């Protein structure tokens, strides 16, 4: 069963508002993350996720919104996290470029 839901900006904004235990994971590189990010996001670049997954191990049962710049790296990250046993994954389709909510700079 596929645990990954691909969602658009409006759905992501609603998810952020409604799910108080939501974990927001930014899988872009650190320099991209520093330029602007979703509020309260955790940054683990997709290239490092395999080695850094222990940092988010405690969140396996929580909903996780994964995003990158346009949605490609976050899709790769979601597939990896699903294989690692994460239960409720949301991929932000179109990434931060399509996100119309507030961005932290």
PDB file of C-alpha atoms in Angstrom:
ATOM      1  CA  UNK A   1       0.000   0.000   0.000  1.00  0.00           C
ATOM      2  CA  UNK A   2       1.330   3.422  -0.965  1.00  0.00           C
ATOM      3  CA  UNK A   3       1.820   5.627   2.103  1.00  0.00           C
ATOM      4  CA  UNK A   4       2.886   8.635   0.029  1.00  0.00           C
ATOM      5  CA  UNK A   5       0.355  11.292  -0.930  1.00  0.00           C
ATOM      6  CA  UNK A   6       1.304  13.882  -3.534  1.00  0.00           C
ATOM      7  CA  UNK A   7      -0.303  17.191  -2.553  1.00  0.00           C
ATOM      8  CA  UNK A   8      -0.453  20.704  -3.973  1.00  0.00           C
ATOM      9  CA  UNK A   9       0.250  23.998  -2.237  1.00  0.00           C
ATOM     10  CA  UNK A  10      -3.315  24.557  -1.020  1.00  0.00           C
ATOM     11  CA  UNK A  11      -3.490  21.033   0.438  1.00  0.00           C
ATOM     12  CA  UNK A  12      -0.089  21.548   2.099  1.00  0.00           C
ATOM     13  CA  UNK A  13      -1.241  24.788   3.716  1.00  0.00           C
ATOM     14  CA  UNK A  14      -4.319  23.025   5.071  1.00  0.00           C
ATOM     15  CA  UNK A  15      -2.167  20.140   6.319  1.00  0.00           C
ATOM     16  CA  UNK A  16       0.163  22.555   8.141  1.00  0.00           C
ATOM     17  CA  UNK A  17      -2.827  24.260   9.752  1.00  0.00           C
ATOM     18  CA  UNK A  18      -4.754  21.113  10.699  1.00  0.00           C
ATOM     19  CA  UNK A  19      -2.097  18.588  11.749  1.00  0.00           C
ATOM     20  CA  UNK A  20      -0.468  19.921  14.902  1.00  0.00           C
ATOM     21  CA  UNK A  21       2.006  17.002  15.036  1.00  0.00           C
ATOM     22  CA  UNK A  22       3.121  17.502  11.418  1.00  0.00           C
ATOM     23  CA  UNK A  23       6.858  17.237  10.770  1.00  0.00           C
ATOM     24  CA  UNK A  24       8.083  19.363   7.848  1.00  0.00           C
ATOM     25  CA  UNK A  25      11.185  18.013   6.124  1.00  0.00           C
ATOM     26  CA  UNK A  26      13.157  20.118   3.647  1.00  0.00           C
ATOM     27  CA  UNK A  27      15.428  17.879   1.542  1.00  0.00           C
ATOM     28  CA  UNK A  28      17.215  20.670  -0.345  1.00  0.00           C
ATOM     29  CA  UNK A  29      20.874  21.541   0.171  1.00  0.00           C
ATOM     30  CA  UNK A  30      21.745  23.746   3.157  1.00  0.00           C
ATOM     31  CA  UNK A  31      22.447  26.831   1.015  1.00  0.00           C
ATOM     32  CA  UNK A  32      18.966  26.532  -0.549  1.00  0.00           C
ATOM     33  CA  UNK A  33      17.397  26.033   2.888  1.00  0.00           C
ATOM     34  CA  UNK A  34      19.050  29.191   4.201  1.00  0.00           C
ATOM     35  CA  UNK A  35      17.563  31.241   1.336  1.00  0.00           C
ATOM     36  CA  UNK A  36      13.997  30.498   2.452  1.00  0.00           C
ATOM     37  CA  UNK A  37      12.035  27.608   3.925  1.00  0.00           C
ATOM     38  CA  UNK A  38       8.687  26.535   5.298  1.00  0.00           C
ATOM     39  CA  UNK A  39       8.272  27.493   8.961  1.00  0.00           C
ATOM     40  CA  UNK A  40       9.554  24.975  11.518  1.00  0.00           C
ATOM     41  CA  UNK A  41      11.099  22.726   8.878  1.00  0.00           C
ATOM     42  CA  UNK A  42      13.973  20.324   9.473  1.00  0.00           C
ATOM     43  CA  UNK A  43      16.717  20.303   6.836  1.00  0.00           C
ATOM     44  CA  UNK A  44      18.273  17.007   5.747  1.00  0.00           C
ATOM     45  CA  UNK A  45      19.497  17.124   2.145  1.00  0.00           C
ATOM     46  CA  UNK A  46      18.241  14.131   0.138  1.00  0.00           C
ATOM     47  CA  UNK A  47      21.849  13.137  -0.610  1.00  0.00           C
ATOM     48  CA  UNK A  48      22.452  12.727   3.146  1.00  0.00           C
ATOM     49  CA  UNK A  49      19.109  11.218   4.113  1.00  0.00           C
ATOM     50  CA  UNK A  50      20.331   7.618   4.073  1.00  0.00           C
ATOM     51  CA  UNK A  51      22.965   8.440   6.718  1.00  0.00           C
ATOM     52  CA  UNK A  52      20.912  11.001   8.666  1.00  0.00           C
ATOM     53  CA  UNK A  53      17.586   9.128   8.828  1.00  0.00           C
ATOM     54  CA  UNK A  54      18.243   8.377  12.504  1.00  0.00           C
ATOM     55  CA  UNK A  55      17.689  12.100  13.190  1.00  0.00           C
ATOM     56  CA  UNK A  56      14.002  11.711  12.318  1.00  0.00           C
ATOM     57  CA  UNK A  57      13.530   8.085  13.420  1.00  0.00           C
ATOM     58  CA  UNK A  58      11.237   9.219  16.269  1.00  0.00           C
ATOM     59  CA  UNK A  59       8.780  10.621  13.711  1.00  0.00           C
ATOM     60  CA  UNK A  60       7.951   7.325  11.943  1.00  0.00           C
ATOM     61  CA  UNK A  61       4.360   7.378  13.209  1.00  0.00           C
ATOM     62  CA  UNK A  62       3.810  11.116  12.614  1.00  0.00           C
ATOM     63  CA  UNK A  63       2.680  12.802   9.414  1.00  0.00           C
ATOM     64  CA  UNK A  64       5.640  14.182   7.456  1.00  0.00           C
ATOM     65  CA  UNK A  65       5.441  16.830   4.744  1.00  0.00           C
ATOM     66  CA  UNK A  66       8.506  16.513   2.500  1.00  0.00           C
ATOM     67  CA  UNK A  67       9.490  19.263   0.081  1.00  0.00           C
ATOM     68  CA  UNK A  68      12.333  20.509  -2.095  1.00  0.00           C
ATOM     69  CA  UNK A  69      12.562  23.139  -4.837  1.00  0.00           C
ATOM     70  CA  UNK A  70      10.224  21.590  -7.434  1.00  0.00           C
ATOM     71  CA  UNK A  71       9.150  18.197  -6.044  1.00  0.00           C
ATOM     72  CA  UNK A  72      11.655  15.792  -7.580  1.00  0.00           C
ATOM     73  CA  UNK A  73      14.101  15.357  -4.695  1.00  0.00           C
ATOM     74  CA  UNK A  74      11.222  15.228  -2.218  1.00  0.00           C
ATOM     75  CA  UNK A  75       9.654  12.398  -4.220  1.00  0.00           C
ATOM     76  CA  UNK A  76      12.924  10.438  -4.020  1.00  0.00           C
ATOM     77  CA  UNK A  77      13.082  11.169  -0.273  1.00  0.00           C
ATOM     78  CA  UNK A  78       9.481  10.025   0.251  1.00  0.00           C
ATOM     79  CA  UNK A  79      10.178   6.715  -1.488  1.00  0.00           C
ATOM     80  CA  UNK A  80      13.247   6.171   0.706  1.00  0.00           C
ATOM     81  CA  UNK A  81      11.360   7.070   3.898  1.00  0.00           C
ATOM     82  CA  UNK A  82       8.516   4.723   2.967  1.00  0.00           C
ATOM     83  CA  UNK A  83      11.061   1.893   2.586  1.00  0.00           C
ATOM     84  CA  UNK A  84      12.405   2.818   6.043  1.00  0.00           C
ATOM     85  CA  UNK A  85       8.949   2.343   7.575  1.00  0.00           C
ATOM     86  CA  UNK A  86       7.622   5.897   7.804  1.00  0.00           C
ATOM     87  CA  UNK A  87       3.830   5.698   7.780  1.00  0.00           C
ATOM     88  CA  UNK A  88       2.267   8.989   6.651  1.00  0.00           C
ATOM     89  CA  UNK A  89       4.205  10.864   3.977  1.00  0.00           C
ATOM     90  CA  UNK A  90       3.149  13.888   1.948  1.00  0.00           C
ATOM     91  CA  UNK A  91       5.162  15.097  -1.050  1.00  0.00           C
ATOM     92  CA  UNK A  92       4.701  18.780  -1.904  1.00  0.00           C
ATOM     93  CA  UNK A  93       4.117  18.689  -5.656  1.00  0.00           C
ATOM     94  CA  UNK A  94       5.826  21.663  -7.324  1.00  0.00           C
ATOM     95  CA  UNK A  95       8.031  22.173  -4.260  1.00  0.00           C
ATOM     96  CA  UNK A  96       8.694  25.455  -2.533  1.00  0.00           C
ATOM     97  CA  UNK A  97       8.511  27.273  -5.886  1.00  0.00           C
ATOM     98  CA  UNK A  98       4.779  26.516  -6.113  1.00  0.00           C
ATOM     99  CA  UNK A  99       4.087  26.984  -2.393  1.00  0.00           C
ATOM    100  CA  UNK A 100       1.845  30.001  -1.831  1.00  0.00           C
ATOM    101  CA  UNK A 101       1.941  29.967   1.977  1.00  0.00           C
ATOM    102  CA  UNK A 102       4.338  31.876   4.211  1.00  0.00           C
ATOM    103  CA  UNK A 103       8.057  31.300   3.847  1.00  0.00           C
ATOM    104  CA  UNK A 104      10.609  31.819   6.616  1.00  0.00           C
ATOM    105  CA  UNK A 105      13.728  33.701   5.525  1.00  0.00           C
TER     106      UNK A 105
END
